[in-house]
Amino acid sequence: DTEVTQTPKHLVMGMTNKKSLKCEQHMGHRAMYWYKQKAKKPPELMFVYSYEKLSINESVPSRFSPECPNSSLLNLHLHALQPEDSALYLCASSQDGAGAGEQFFGPGTRLTVL
Amino acid sequence: LAKTTQPISMDSYEGQEVNITCSHNNIATNDYITWYQQFPSQGPRFIIQGYKTKVTNEVASLFIPADRKSSTLSLPRVSLSDTAVYYCLVGDIPSPGGFKTIFGAGTRLFVKA
């Protein structure tokens, strides 16, 4: 299994809602990533987990809260988002500490904040 | 991390070879050069990665001169399905903390019939 899955595909939420995005991989990768991508812009790194520990946080607002319950699963908890947070949220994984650095990306969750 | 500069867009015709050059003047000794392809509403897909000289795989070649301040992605005989955005990234070698990757602005390639 060489794919990263993300659920849901689409999400619409109000500014007072709490929702979560889910990402899963079964490739044995030990590094997992969250990116945010606005239309016609490159992906922007948000968080990196390595061996289930948060290793990189790119100064992301606290209304985004990542969680890595196990080596295959990565969540992004959302609370009190703003309309400007509407974007495509991408999850990726990679072998950590070895290999040539290829990241495998999921298809993304299209988030709309009303 | 080294900043990358790529052309904003390129046009080509089916069957032609396409070369996309990326500038990375401040590349560090440990940095690898990686290229990704992205179609609309999909996640990026790894194309190729290299450190120096030339790397070739089944879909592309990557040419890196000796000074490593630029790199060229070469796509042989493109087809309509190669219409996508191509990103050049320069980043650290793998480390226990994962990769801190910064995507450049990307090059929008449009392949015409």
CSV table of C-alpha atoms in Angstrom, one decimal:
chain,number,residue,atom,x,y,z
A,1,ASP,CA,0.0,0.0,0.0
A,2,THR,CA,1.8,3.1,-1.2
A,3,GLU,CA,-0.8,5.8,-0.7
A,4,VAL,CA,-1.7,8.4,1.8
A,5,THR,CA,-5.4,8.8,2.5
A,6,GLN,CA,-7.2,11.9,3.8
A,7,THR,CA,-10.7,12.3,5.1
A,8,PRO,CA,-12.9,14.1,4.5
A,9,LYS,CA,-12.4,15.2,0.9
A,10,HIS,CA,-14.4,18.3,1.5
A,11,LEU,CA,-15.4,20.2,4.7
A,12,VAL,CA,-17.5,23.2,5.3
A,13,MET,CA,-17.4,24.7,8.8
A,14,GLY,CA,-18.5,27.8,10.6
A,15,MET,CA,-16.1,29.9,12.6
A,16,THR,CA,-17.4,28.5,15.9
A,17,ASN,CA,-17.2,24.9,14.9
A,18,LYS,CA,-14.7,22.3,16.0
A,19,LYS,CA,-13.7,19.7,13.3
A,20,SER,CA,-10.9,17.4,12.6
A,21,LEU,CA,-9.0,16.3,9.5
A,22,LYS,CA,-7.6,12.8,9.3
A,23,CYS,CA,-4.6,11.4,7.5
A,24,GLU,CA,-3.5,7.8,7.3
A,25,GLN,CA,-0.6,5.9,5.8
A,26,HIS,CA,0.5,2.2,6.0
A,27,MET,CA,3.9,2.5,4.4
A,28,GLY,CA,5.8,2.3,7.6
A,29,HIS,CA,6.9,5.9,7.3
A,30,ARG,CA,7.9,7.6,10.5
A,31,ALA,CA,7.6,11.3,9.4
A,32,MET,CA,4.3,12.9,8.7
A,33,TYR,CA,3.5,16.4,7.6
A,34,TRP,CA,0.7,18.9,7.3
A,35,TYR,CA,0.7,21.5,4.6
A,36,LYS,CA,-1.8,24.3,3.7
A,37,GLN,CA,-2.2,25.3,0.1
A,38,LYS,CA,-4.2,28.4,-1.1
A,39,ALA,CA,-5.4,28.6,-4.7
A,40,LYS,CA,-2.6,29.1,-7.2
A,41,LYS,CA,0.1,29.1,-4.4
A,42,PRO,CA,2.6,26.5,-3.4
A,43,PRO,CA,2.0,24.3,-0.4
A,44,GLU,CA,3.2,25.8,2.9
A,45,LEU,CA,4.5,23.6,5.6
A,46,MET,CA,2.6,23.7,8.9
A,47,PHE,CA,3.8,20.8,11.0
A,48,VAL,CA,6.1,17.8,10.9
A,49,TYR,CA,5.9,14.8,13.1
A,50,SER,CA,8.8,12.5,13.5
A,51,TYR,CA,8.4,9.2,15.3
A,52,GLU,CA,5.1,10.4,16.6
A,53,LYS,CA,6.6,13.5,18.2
A,54,LEU,CA,6.1,17.1,16.9
A,55,SER,CA,9.4,18.1,15.5
A,56,ILE,CA,8.6,21.2,13.4
A,57,ASN,CA,5.9,23.8,14.0
A,58,GLU,CA,6.1,26.6,11.5
A,59,SER,CA,4.5,29.2,13.8
A,60,VAL,CA,1.0,28.0,13.0
A,61,PRO,CA,-1.8,29.7,15.0
A,62,SER,CA,-3.1,27.7,17.9
A,63,ARG,CA,-6.5,27.3,16.3
A,64,PHE,CA,-4.8,24.5,14.4
A,65,SER,CA,-3.8,21.6,16.7
A,66,PRO,CA,-2.0,18.6,15.3
A,67,GLU,CA,-2.1,15.1,16.8
A,68,CYS,CA,-0.3,11.9,16.0
A,69,PRO,CA,-2.0,9.1,17.9
A,70,ASN,CA,0.2,6.4,16.3
A,71,SER,CA,2.8,5.9,13.5
A,72,SER,CA,0.1,5.5,10.8
A,73,LEU,CA,-2.3,8.3,11.8
A,74,LEU,CA,-2.1,12.1,11.8
A,75,ASN,CA,-5.0,14.4,12.8
A,76,LEU,CA,-5.4,18.1,12.5
A,77,HIS,CA,-7.9,19.6,14.9
A,78,LEU,CA,-9.6,22.8,13.9
A,79,HIS,CA,-11.3,25.3,16.2
A,80,ALA,CA,-12.4,28.9,15.8
A,81,LEU,CA,-11.1,29.1,12.3
A,82,GLN,CA,-11.3,32.3,10.1
A,83,PRO,CA,-12.5,32.5,6.5
A,84,GLU,CA,-8.9,33.1,5.4
A,85,ASP,CA,-8.1,29.6,6.7
A,86,SER,CA,-10.1,28.2,3.7
A,87,ALA,CA,-7.6,26.2,1.7
A,88,LEU,CA,-6.6,22.7,0.6
A,89,TYR,CA,-4.9,20.9,3.5
A,90,LEU,CA,-2.4,18.3,2.4
A,91,CYS,CA,-0.9,15.5,4.4
A,92,ALA,CA,2.3,13.8,3.5
A,93,SER,CA,4.6,11.1,4.8
A,94,SER,CA,8.2,10.1,4.3
A,95,GLN,CA,10.7,7.6,5.5
A,96,ASP,CA,12.6,9.3,8.3
A,97,GLY,CA,16.3,9.3,8.7
A,98,ALA,CA,17.0,7.2,5.6
A,99,GLY,CA,16.3,7.2,1.9
A,100,ALA,CA,16.3,10.0,-0.6
A,101,GLY,CA,13.6,12.2,0.9
A,102,GLU,CA,10.6,11.5,-1.2
A,103,GLN,CA,7.4,12.7,0.4
A,104,PHE,CA,4.1,10.9,-0.5
A,105,PHE,CA,1.2,13.3,-0.5
A,106,GLY,CA,-2.5,12.6,0.1
A,107,PRO,CA,-5.2,14.1,-2.2
A,108,GLY,CA,-6.0,16.8,0.4
A,109,THR,CA,-9.1,18.1,2.2
A,110,ARG,CA,-10.7,21.1,0.7
A,111,LEU,CA,-11.7,23.3,3.7
A,112,THR,CA,-14.2,26.1,3.5
A,113,VAL,CA,-14.7,28.3,6.5
A,114,LEU,CA,-17.9,30.4,6.5
B,1,LEU,CA,17.0,26.9,3.4
B,2,ALA,CA,17.9,28.1,0.0
B,3,LYS,CA,15.3,30.1,-1.9
B,4,THR,CA,14.5,28.9,-5.3
B,5,THR,CA,13.5,30.8,-8.5
B,6,GLN,CA,11.7,29.2,-11.4
B,7,PRO,CA,9.9,30.6,-14.5
B,8,ILE,CA,6.2,31.3,-13.7
B,9,SER,CA,4.9,29.5,-16.7
B,10,MET,CA,6.0,27.6,-19.9
B,11,ASP,CA,4.2,26.4,-23.0
B,12,SER,CA,5.1,23.4,-25.0
B,13,TYR,CA,3.7,21.1,-27.7
B,14,GLU,CA,3.1,17.4,-27.5
B,15,GLY,CA,6.2,15.3,-28.3
B,16,GLN,CA,8.6,18.1,-27.4
B,17,GLU,CA,11.3,17.9,-24.7
B,18,VAL,CA,10.7,20.4,-21.9
B,19,ASN,CA,13.5,21.8,-19.8
B,20,ILE,CA,12.6,23.8,-16.6
B,21,THR,CA,15.4,25.5,-14.9
B,22,CYS,CA,15.5,26.4,-11.2
B,23,SER,CA,17.9,28.8,-9.6
B,24,HIS,CA,19.1,28.3,-6.0
B,25,ASN,CA,22.2,30.5,-5.5
B,26,ASN,CA,22.3,29.9,-1.8
B,27,ILE,CA,22.2,26.1,-1.8
B,28,ALA,CA,24.0,24.6,1.2
B,29,THR,CA,26.5,21.7,1.1
B,30,ASN,CA,24.0,19.3,2.6
B,31,ASP,CA,21.0,20.3,0.4
B,32,TYR,CA,19.4,18.0,-2.1
B,33,ILE,CA,17.3,19.2,-5.0
B,34,THR,CA,13.9,17.7,-5.5
B,35,TRP,CA,11.1,18.2,-8.0
B,36,TYR,CA,7.4,17.6,-7.6
B,37,GLN,CA,4.5,17.7,-10.0
B,38,GLN,CA,1.1,18.8,-9.0
B,39,PHE,CA,-2.2,18.5,-10.9
B,40,PRO,CA,-5.2,20.7,-9.8
B,41,SER,CA,-6.9,19.6,-6.6
B,42,GLN,CA,-4.4,16.8,-6.0
B,43,GLY,CA,-1.4,16.5,-3.8
B,44,PRO,CA,2.1,17.0,-5.3
B,45,ARG,CA,3.8,13.9,-6.7
B,46,PHE,CA,7.6,13.3,-6.4
B,47,ILE,CA,9.3,13.3,-9.8
B,48,ILE,CA,13.1,13.2,-9.1
B,49,GLN,CA,15.8,14.1,-6.6
B,50,GLY,CA,19.5,14.7,-7.0
B,51,TYR,CA,22.6,16.1,-5.4
B,52,LYS,CA,25.0,16.7,-8.3
B,53,THR,CA,25.7,15.9,-11.9
B,54,LYS,CA,22.8,14.0,-13.6
B,55,VAL,CA,20.0,11.8,-12.4
B,56,THR,CA,17.6,9.9,-14.6
B,57,ASN,CA,14.5,7.9,-13.9
B,58,GLU,CA,11.7,6.6,-15.9
B,59,VAL,CA,9.9,9.9,-16.2
B,60,ALA,CA,12.6,12.7,-16.1
B,61,SER,CA,16.2,13.7,-15.9
B,62,LEU,CA,17.7,16.2,-13.6
B,63,PHE,CA,20.8,18.1,-14.5
B,64,ILE,CA,22.9,19.8,-11.8
B,65,PRO,CA,26.0,21.7,-12.7
B,66,ALA,CA,29.2,21.5,-10.7
B,67,ASP,CA,28.4,24.7,-8.7
B,68,ARG,CA,24.9,23.4,-7.9
B,69,LYS,CA,23.5,27.0,-8.1
B,70,SER,CA,20.9,25.8,-10.5
B,71,SER,CA,19.2,22.7,-11.7
B,72,THR,CA,17.2,21.7,-14.8
B,73,LEU,CA,14.4,19.3,-14.9
B,74,SER,CA,14.1,17.7,-18.3
B,75,LEU,CA,10.8,16.0,-19.4
B,76,PRO,CA,11.2,14.0,-22.6
B,77,ARG,CA,8.4,14.0,-25.2
B,78,VAL,CA,5.7,15.6,-23.1
B,79,SER,CA,2.1,14.8,-23.6
B,80,LEU,CA,-1.1,16.7,-22.8
B,81,SER,CA,-1.3,14.9,-19.4
B,82,ASP,CA,2.0,16.5,-18.4
B,83,THR,CA,0.2,19.9,-18.1
B,84,ALA,CA,0.7,20.6,-14.4
B,85,VAL,CA,2.6,22.8,-11.9
B,86,TYR,CA,6.2,21.7,-11.3
B,87,TYR,CA,7.9,22.7,-8.1
B,88,CYS,CA,11.6,22.8,-7.4
B,89,LEU,CA,12.7,22.3,-3.8
B,90,VAL,CA,16.0,22.6,-2.0
B,91,GLY,CA,16.2,21.1,1.4
B,92,ASP,CA,18.3,19.3,3.9
B,93,ILE,CA,19.3,15.7,3.8
B,94,PRO,CA,17.0,13.4,5.8
B,95,SER,CA,17.3,13.8,9.6
B,96,PRO,CA,15.5,12.4,12.6
B,97,GLY,CA,13.4,15.5,12.7
B,98,GLY,CA,11.9,15.0,9.2
B,99,PHE,CA,12.3,17.3,6.3
B,100,LYS,CA,11.7,21.0,6.5
B,101,THR,CA,10.6,21.6,3.0
B,102,ILE,CA,9.8,24.9,1.4
B,103,PHE,CA,8.1,24.8,-2.0
B,104,GLY,CA,9.1,27.5,-4.5
B,105,ALA,CA,6.5,29.3,-6.5
B,106,GLY,CA,6.3,26.6,-9.1
B,107,THR,CA,6.2,26.6,-12.9
B,108,ARG,CA,2.9,26.1,-14.7
B,109,LEU,CA,3.6,24.0,-17.7
B,110,PHE,CA,0.9,24.0,-20.4
B,111,VAL,CA,1.2,21.3,-23.1
B,112,LYS,CA,-0.7,22.0,-26.3
B,113,ALA,CA,-1.8,19.5,-29.0
